[in-house]
Tab-separated table of C-alpha atoms and ligand atoms in Angstrom:
chain	number	residue	atom	x	y	z
A	1	MET	CA	100.735	84.429	82.891
A	2	ASP	CA	98.589	83.671	85.881
A	3	LYS	CA	99.583	86.129	88.559
A	4	LEU	CA	99.247	83.386	91.209
A	5	GLN	CA	102.230	81.530	89.958
A	6	TYR	CA	104.499	83.916	91.767
A	7	GLN	CA	106.198	83.581	95.090
A	8	THR	CA	104.282	82.571	98.239
A	9	LEU	CA	104.208	84.847	101.267
A	10	GLY	CA	106.154	82.205	103.205
A	11	GLU	CA	108.892	82.018	100.571
A	12	PHE	CA	108.917	85.929	100.453
A	13	ILE	CA	109.209	86.196	104.230
A	14	ILE	CA	112.240	83.995	104.282
A	15	GLY	CA	113.788	85.493	101.271
A	16	ASN	CA	113.700	88.877	102.838
A	17	GLN	CA	114.732	88.122	106.322
A	18	ASP	CA	118.335	89.216	105.610
A	19	ASP	CA	117.138	92.750	105.022
A	20	PHE	CA	117.195	93.162	108.778
A	21	LEU	CA	120.619	93.728	110.469
A	22	TYR	CA	121.355	91.114	113.096
A	23	SER	CA	118.012	89.383	112.206
A	24	SER	CA	117.305	86.485	114.406
A	25	GLY	CA	114.111	85.546	112.299
A	26	GLU	CA	112.055	86.787	115.085
A	27	LEU	CA	110.125	89.420	112.821
A	28	SER	CA	109.784	86.653	110.165
A	29	ARG	CA	108.150	84.260	112.723
A	30	LEU	CA	105.932	87.217	113.801
A	31	ILE	CA	104.698	88.042	110.428
A	32	ASN	CA	104.196	84.288	109.803
A	33	SER	CA	101.763	84.034	112.626
A	34	ILE	CA	99.938	86.959	111.533
A	35	ARG	CA	99.577	85.183	108.166
A	36	LEU	CA	98.183	81.995	109.957
A	37	ALA	CA	95.739	84.031	111.988
A	38	ALA	CA	94.477	85.940	108.980
A	39	LYS	CA	93.777	82.645	107.346
A	40	THR	CA	91.627	81.445	110.266
A	41	VAL	CA	89.750	84.815	110.552
A	42	ASN	CA	89.185	84.760	106.841
A	43	HIS	CA	87.640	81.350	106.981
A	44	LYS	CA	85.058	82.542	109.671
A	45	VAL	CA	84.413	85.795	107.893
A	46	ASN	CA	83.519	83.923	104.673
A	47	LYS	CA	80.997	81.715	106.610
A	48	ALA	CA	79.314	84.939	107.943
A	49	GLY	CA	75.586	84.597	107.423
A	50	LEU	CA	75.713	80.659	107.628
A	51	VAL	CA	76.815	80.241	111.164
A	52	ASP	CA	75.781	82.264	114.135
A	53	ILE	CA	78.705	84.693	114.153
A	54	VAL	CA	76.872	87.818	112.724
A	55	GLY	CA	75.622	90.547	114.969
A	56	ALA	CA	76.415	91.960	118.273
A	57	ALA	CA	78.349	90.137	121.017
A	58	GLY	CA	76.650	91.869	123.739
A	59	GLY	CA	79.639	93.702	125.009
A	60	ILE	CA	81.025	97.178	124.597
A	61	ASN	CA	84.597	97.940	123.938
A	62	ASN	CA	86.741	100.698	125.467
A	63	HIS	CA	85.412	103.253	122.917
A	64	GLY	CA	81.800	102.652	124.089
A	65	GLU	CA	81.085	100.866	120.869
A	66	ASP	CA	78.951	97.670	120.564
A	67	GLN	CA	81.234	94.582	119.974
A	68	GLN	CA	80.327	92.481	117.243
A	69	LYS	CA	80.755	88.612	117.589
A	70	LEU	CA	83.472	88.729	114.961
A	71	ASP	CA	85.289	91.603	116.648
A	72	VAL	CA	85.654	89.377	119.691
A	73	TYR	CA	86.486	86.254	117.608
A	74	ALA	CA	89.150	88.058	115.590
A	75	ASP	CA	90.734	89.574	118.698
A	76	GLN	CA	90.963	86.109	120.259
A	77	ILE	CA	92.425	84.587	117.212
A	78	PHE	CA	95.176	87.091	116.685
A	79	ILE	CA	96.006	87.206	120.374
A	80	LYS	CA	96.209	83.396	120.630
A	81	ALA	CA	98.270	83.187	117.465
A	82	LEU	CA	100.773	85.657	118.833
A	83	THR	CA	101.059	84.515	122.464
A	84	ASN	CA	101.070	80.718	121.767
A	85	ARG	CA	104.124	80.984	119.673
A	86	GLN	CA	105.944	83.117	122.094
A	87	ILE	CA	107.163	85.603	119.596
A	88	VAL	CA	106.121	88.904	121.057
A	89	CYS	CA	106.460	90.415	124.514
A	90	GLY	CA	103.260	92.444	124.413
A	91	ILE	CA	100.010	93.047	122.407
A	92	ALA	CA	97.675	96.017	122.339
A	93	SER	CA	94.290	95.740	120.757
A	94	GLU	CA	91.223	98.015	119.964
A	95	GLU	CA	89.169	95.385	121.770
A	96	ASN	CA	91.010	95.556	125.088
A	97	ASP	CA	91.268	98.457	127.575
A	98	ASP	CA	94.852	97.693	128.526
A	99	PHE	CA	97.795	96.078	126.749
A	100	ILE	CA	98.582	92.489	127.330
A	101	VAL	CA	102.016	91.319	128.864
A	102	VAL	CA	103.197	88.182	127.144
A	103	GLN	CA	105.392	86.108	129.444
A	104	GLY	CA	107.227	83.050	128.508
A	105	SER	CA	106.547	79.824	130.504
A	106	ASP	CA	109.688	80.660	132.562
A	107	LYS	CA	108.534	84.236	132.987
A	108	SER	CA	111.612	85.524	131.080
A	109	ASN	CA	110.304	86.502	127.734
A	110	GLN	CA	113.396	87.517	125.571
A	111	ASN	CA	111.273	88.685	122.647
A	112	LYS	CA	111.670	92.306	121.529
A	113	TYR	CA	108.586	93.050	119.448
A	114	VAL	CA	105.195	94.501	120.437
A	115	VAL	CA	102.156	94.322	118.184
A	116	LEU	CA	99.215	96.836	118.139
A	117	ILE	CA	96.237	95.524	116.281
A	118	ASP	CA	92.721	96.447	115.172
A	119	PRO	CA	91.520	92.868	114.787
A	120	LEU	CA	88.321	93.484	112.785
A	121	ASP	CA	88.056	96.872	111.088
A	122	GLY	CA	84.780	98.040	109.642
A	123	SER	CA	82.973	95.450	111.673
A	124	SER	CA	79.624	97.337	111.174
A	125	ASN	CA	79.934	96.184	107.548
A	126	ILE	CA	79.890	92.376	108.416
A	127	ASP	CA	76.071	92.052	108.731
A	128	VAL	CA	75.616	93.336	105.182
A	129	ASN	CA	78.314	91.246	103.273
A	130	VAL	CA	80.862	94.248	102.794
A	131	SER	CA	84.520	93.944	103.057
A	132	VAL	CA	86.318	94.215	106.494
A	133	GLY	CA	89.884	93.973	107.440
A	134	THR	CA	92.517	93.686	110.116
A	135	ILE	CA	95.365	96.192	110.763
A	136	PHE	CA	98.642	95.676	112.454
A	137	SER	CA	101.536	97.692	113.671
A	138	ILE	CA	104.870	96.276	115.022
A	139	TYR	CA	107.592	98.148	117.209
A	140	THR	CA	110.722	97.083	118.961
A	141	ARG	CA	110.164	97.466	122.807
A	142	VAL	CA	112.089	100.378	124.429
A	143	THR	CA	112.164	98.880	127.911
A	144	PRO	CA	114.728	96.134	128.634
A	145	THR	CA	114.011	92.582	127.244
A	146	GLY	CA	113.113	89.994	129.821
A	147	SER	CA	111.084	92.415	131.977
A	148	PRO	CA	107.302	92.815	131.589
A	149	VAL	CA	106.278	95.474	128.893
A	150	GLN	CA	105.229	98.884	129.865
A	151	ILE	CA	102.991	101.395	128.291
A	152	GLU	CA	105.981	103.342	126.781
A	153	ASP	CA	106.686	100.299	124.638
A	154	PHE	CA	103.369	100.858	122.911
A	155	ILE	CA	102.919	104.698	122.757
A	156	GLN	CA	105.880	105.181	120.385
A	157	PRO	CA	105.754	107.599	117.455
A	158	GLY	CA	104.887	105.915	114.024
A	159	HIS	CA	108.235	106.507	112.491
A	160	ARG	CA	109.647	103.946	114.715
A	161	GLN	CA	107.461	101.046	113.392
A	162	VAL	CA	109.439	98.173	112.212
A	163	ALA	CA	106.545	96.684	110.307
A	164	ALA	CA	103.028	97.342	109.473
A	165	GLY	CA	100.174	95.987	107.365
A	166	TYR	CA	96.652	95.133	106.735
A	167	ILE	CA	94.453	92.121	105.627
A	168	VAL	CA	91.522	92.909	103.531
A	169	TYR	CA	88.718	90.201	103.533
A	170	GLY	CA	87.312	91.197	100.350
A	171	THR	CA	86.158	89.894	97.003
A	172	SER	CA	89.651	88.218	97.418
A	173	THR	CA	91.487	88.190	100.605
A	174	MET	CA	94.766	90.059	100.580
A	175	LEU	CA	97.539	90.698	103.128
A	176	VAL	CA	99.598	93.855	102.311
A	177	TYR	CA	102.507	94.812	104.376
A	178	THR	CA	105.718	96.744	104.718
A	179	THR	CA	108.929	96.455	106.775
A	180	GLY	CA	110.278	99.815	105.436
A	181	ASN	CA	111.458	98.487	102.010
A	182	GLY	CA	108.280	99.225	99.920
A	183	VAL	CA	104.885	97.723	100.018
A	184	ASN	CA	103.987	94.155	98.965
A	185	GLY	CA	100.643	92.635	98.504
A	186	PHE	CA	99.682	88.921	98.654
A	187	THR	CA	96.387	87.299	97.538
A	188	LEU	CA	95.072	84.156	99.244
A	189	ASN	CA	94.223	81.376	96.874
A	190	PRO	CA	91.380	79.943	98.967
A	191	ALA	CA	91.526	76.509	97.287
A	192	ILE	CA	94.824	75.783	98.943
A	193	GLY	CA	95.110	78.221	101.594
A	194	THR	CA	98.200	80.056	100.372
A	195	PHE	CA	99.019	83.665	99.905
A	196	TYR	CA	100.963	84.567	96.654
A	197	LEU	CA	102.676	87.742	95.879
A	198	SER	CA	100.293	89.356	93.375
A	199	HIS	CA	101.126	93.060	93.913
A	200	PRO	CA	104.878	93.501	94.179
A	201	ASN	CA	106.064	96.943	95.141
A	202	MET	CA	102.878	98.691	95.338
A	203	GLU	CA	102.909	102.554	94.455
A	204	ILE	CA	100.168	104.853	95.032
A	205	PRO	CA	99.651	107.312	92.029
A	206	ALA	CA	100.755	110.836	92.927
A	207	ASP	CA	97.497	112.146	91.566
A	208	GLY	CA	94.040	110.580	91.823
A	209	HIS	CA	90.337	111.136	91.137
A	210	ILE	CA	88.712	109.578	94.232
A	211	TYR	CA	87.928	111.351	97.524
A	212	SER	CA	86.704	109.284	100.480
A	213	ILE	CA	85.005	110.948	103.490
A	214	ASN	CA	81.733	110.487	105.388
A	215	GLU	CA	79.828	113.479	103.926
A	216	GLY	CA	76.977	112.885	106.290
A	217	TYR	CA	78.986	114.911	108.832
A	218	TYR	CA	79.402	117.817	106.451
A	219	ASN	CA	77.697	120.429	108.700
A	220	HIS	CA	80.227	119.478	111.472
A	221	PHE	CA	83.420	119.934	109.299
A	222	SER	CA	85.792	122.846	109.570
A	223	GLU	CA	85.713	125.523	106.828
A	224	GLY	CA	88.970	124.225	105.499
A	225	VAL	CA	87.606	120.814	104.876
A	226	LYS	CA	84.310	122.094	103.445
A	227	GLU	CA	86.420	124.180	100.944
A	228	TYR	CA	88.600	121.280	99.971
A	229	LEU	CA	85.335	119.272	99.317
A	230	LYS	CA	84.086	122.095	97.129
A	231	TYR	CA	87.236	121.958	95.174
A	232	CYS	CA	86.841	118.188	94.684
A	233	GLN	CA	83.394	118.807	93.285
A	234	GLU	CA	84.119	121.626	91.004
A	235	ASP	CA	83.799	121.388	87.179
A	236	GLU	CA	87.292	122.260	86.396
A	237	ASP	CA	90.410	120.653	84.838
A	238	ASP	CA	90.102	116.899	85.699
A	239	ARG	CA	87.395	117.546	88.320
A	240	PRO	CA	84.773	116.679	89.714
A	241	TYR	CA	86.444	113.739	91.501
A	242	THR	CA	84.532	110.632	92.289
A	243	ALA	CA	83.296	109.985	95.893
A	244	ARG	CA	83.893	106.539	97.178
A	245	TYR	CA	83.468	105.579	100.866
A	246	ILE	CA	82.741	102.131	102.017
A	247	GLY	CA	83.104	102.861	105.760
A	248	SER	CA	85.845	100.263	106.101
A	249	LEU	CA	89.089	101.959	106.464
A	250	VAL	CA	91.157	99.011	105.183
A	251	SER	CA	88.960	98.648	101.967
A	252	ASP	CA	88.783	102.427	101.430
A	253	ILE	CA	92.560	102.712	101.814
A	254	HIS	CA	93.452	99.590	99.654
A	255	ARG	CA	91.235	101.014	96.889
A	256	ASN	CA	92.963	104.412	97.078
A	257	ILE	CA	96.429	102.951	97.074
A	258	LEU	CA	95.594	100.928	93.952
A	259	LYS	CA	93.818	103.645	92.153
A	260	GLY	CA	94.845	107.021	93.697
A	261	GLY	CA	92.841	108.902	95.938
A	262	ILE	CA	92.468	110.673	99.291
A	263	TYR	CA	90.934	109.466	102.496
A	264	ILE	CA	89.674	111.934	105.059
A	265	TYR	CA	88.399	111.310	108.644
A	266	PRO	CA	88.751	114.915	110.016
A	267	GLN	CA	87.814	116.370	113.143
A	268	THR	CA	84.318	117.275	113.462
A	269	SER	CA	82.488	119.642	116.003
A	270	LYS	CA	81.314	116.442	117.837
A	271	SER	CA	84.524	114.502	117.725
A	272	PRO	CA	87.366	117.108	117.989
A	273	ASN	CA	89.933	114.383	117.412
A	274	GLY	CA	88.030	112.605	114.617
A	275	LYS	CA	87.319	108.950	115.123
A	276	LEU	CA	90.223	106.708	114.039
A	277	ARG	CA	92.882	105.566	116.399
A	278	LEU	CA	96.390	106.758	115.954
A	279	LEU	CA	98.222	103.645	117.164
A	280	TYR	CA	96.456	100.674	115.404
A	281	GLU	CA	94.662	102.427	112.418
A	282	CYS	CA	96.386	105.664	111.396
A	283	ASN	CA	100.076	104.902	112.271
A	284	PRO	CA	100.077	101.534	110.329
A	285	MET	CA	98.203	103.064	107.346
A	286	ALA	CA	100.537	106.026	107.357
A	287	PHE	CA	103.637	103.737	107.167
A	288	LEU	CA	102.159	101.824	104.233
A	289	ILE	CA	100.997	104.994	102.356
A	290	GLU	CA	104.373	106.672	102.782
A	291	GLN	CA	106.244	103.533	101.787
A	292	ALA	CA	104.016	103.445	98.651
A	293	GLY	CA	104.878	107.067	97.909
A	294	GLY	CA	101.924	108.873	99.438
A	295	LEU	CA	101.308	111.220	102.376
A	296	ALA	CA	99.482	110.920	105.681
A	297	SER	CA	98.823	113.958	107.981
A	298	ASP	CA	96.514	114.956	110.776
A	299	GLY	CA	95.879	118.248	108.995
A	300	HIS	CA	99.058	119.894	110.475
A	301	LYS	CA	101.700	117.381	110.841
A	302	ARG	CA	102.909	114.133	109.686
A	303	ILE	CA	101.007	111.389	111.358
A	304	MET	CA	104.200	109.268	111.994
A	305	ASP	CA	105.827	112.196	113.942
A	306	ILE	CA	103.067	112.581	116.472
A	307	VAL	CA	104.230	111.398	119.927
A	308	PRO	CA	101.304	109.574	121.373
A	309	THR	CA	100.155	109.995	124.805
A	310	GLU	CA	97.496	107.260	125.200
A	311	LEU	CA	96.971	103.723	123.898
A	312	HIS	CA	93.528	104.422	122.359
A	313	GLN	CA	94.201	108.059	121.244
A	314	ARG	CA	92.197	109.321	118.309
A	315	ILE	CA	93.604	111.631	115.603
A	316	PRO	CA	92.218	113.333	112.431
A	317	PHE	CA	93.398	111.571	109.308
A	318	PHE	CA	94.102	112.754	105.812
A	319	ALA	CA	95.960	110.267	103.716
A	320	GLY	CA	96.642	109.055	100.229
A	321	SER	CA	98.026	110.419	96.917
A	322	LYS	CA	100.801	112.987	97.525
A	323	ASN	CA	99.366	115.803	95.476
A	324	MET	CA	95.904	115.324	96.699
A	325	VAL	CA	96.859	115.453	100.465
A	326	GLU	CA	99.115	118.507	99.822
A	327	LYS	CA	96.051	120.262	98.146
A	328	ALA	CA	93.775	119.404	100.991
A	329	MET	CA	96.548	120.759	103.564
A	330	TYR	CA	96.669	123.943	101.514
A	331	PHE	CA	92.845	124.451	101.878
A	332	LEU	CA	93.078	123.522	105.682
A	333	ASN	CA	95.836	125.874	106.368
A	334	LYS	CA	94.569	128.745	104.250
A	335	SER	CA	91.287	128.906	106.190
A	336	VAL	CA	93.160	129.019	109.547
A	337	HIS	CA	94.916	132.364	108.761
B	401	AHG	P1	86.052	99.690	113.615
B	401	AHG	O1	85.200	98.609	113.010
B	401	AHG	O2	87.491	98.910	113.792
B	401	AHG	O3	85.590	100.230	114.918
B	401	AHG	O4	86.564	100.736	112.618
B	401	AHG	C1	85.497	101.511	112.007
B	401	AHG	C2	86.082	102.753	111.368
B	401	AHG	C3	86.746	102.521	109.956
B	401	AHG	O5	86.844	101.360	109.531
B	401	AHG	C4	85.922	103.414	109.150
B	401	AHG	O6	86.581	104.068	108.165
B	401	AHG	C5	85.103	104.255	110.017
B	401	AHG	O7	85.031	103.700	111.356
B	401	AHG	C6	83.733	104.838	109.544
B	401	AHG	O8	83.234	105.486	110.578
B	401	AHG	P2	81.905	106.370	110.177
B	401	AHG	O9	80.797	105.487	110.188
B	401	AHG	O10	81.855	107.446	111.149
B	401	AHG	O11	82.158	107.044	108.786
B	402	MN	MN1	88.897	100.053	112.844
B	403	MN	MN1	87.907	97.176	114.745
């Protein structure tokens, strides 16, 4: 049977609304607007190369990185989609130094959710027609509703996420998300602009044969990481493993969830905290991976237990198939003692 005959994302969201105690439909509306923004960004990404959207925008973001035109475009689309509908009280984005306070027209926004977002992940890949993505993370605010959001509404540990997900603009466009009841993936049928449930209840295999790391930085890795890489490459049992690294976190994680594998962005002697951002890259991915049966660690502790101190905080990231992450941790801790 054609997989795309299944439920639409819109139907799925409505059908699962009752999973939330005292649900007012706010979270459903929020995921719906992410779905709409994803379709708009998808349309633009698909036209890259045809219209003047490829290349640098001329700006530099808060991490000192060149902003691509699509980074800026995707950021504006998601922010507009979330603010116009008045369904969140605050947004934090990779592309903006500070969080955005969303206030209703009467200045009394009663919404309780904040969204943290990496609007375009892997944007350096856009010029060369390689898959990019969007990552989002949703929390309930901790300060009282009706008042402007504060930094503490955003810097919450990942285990408090109420939902998280990503969109991969790939050979086909998919939206994958969790609200803490497993992980479901939806594929966009571009002919009619509708997402269909194509990957119900996604589970990451406990073992895998893929390791994903930028080995160009090998000389800057710790001994533990180097030893784990040697283990991956050894000619024993079911090894050597296969190396696969796209350089788009969303695509690398998506492939590893489907096939089994480990993704590593460790600390290096040049970047003591790694490169990836805790709040809108690692936490949402950790929530999805754990919900799919895998593990996510910074090398010592569970990603989702880390108490953040800054909005744009970076953290080393080891995530994927349970047994592979456990083995990597073994090598990491062995070389410490
Ligand atoms: P972004 O495009 O949002 O800045 O993220 C890029 C990230 C991530 O997608 C990818 O896994 C990683 O950077 C690649 O970094 P390296 O080029 O250092 O390997
Ligand atoms: Mn990113
Ligand atoms: Mn980005």
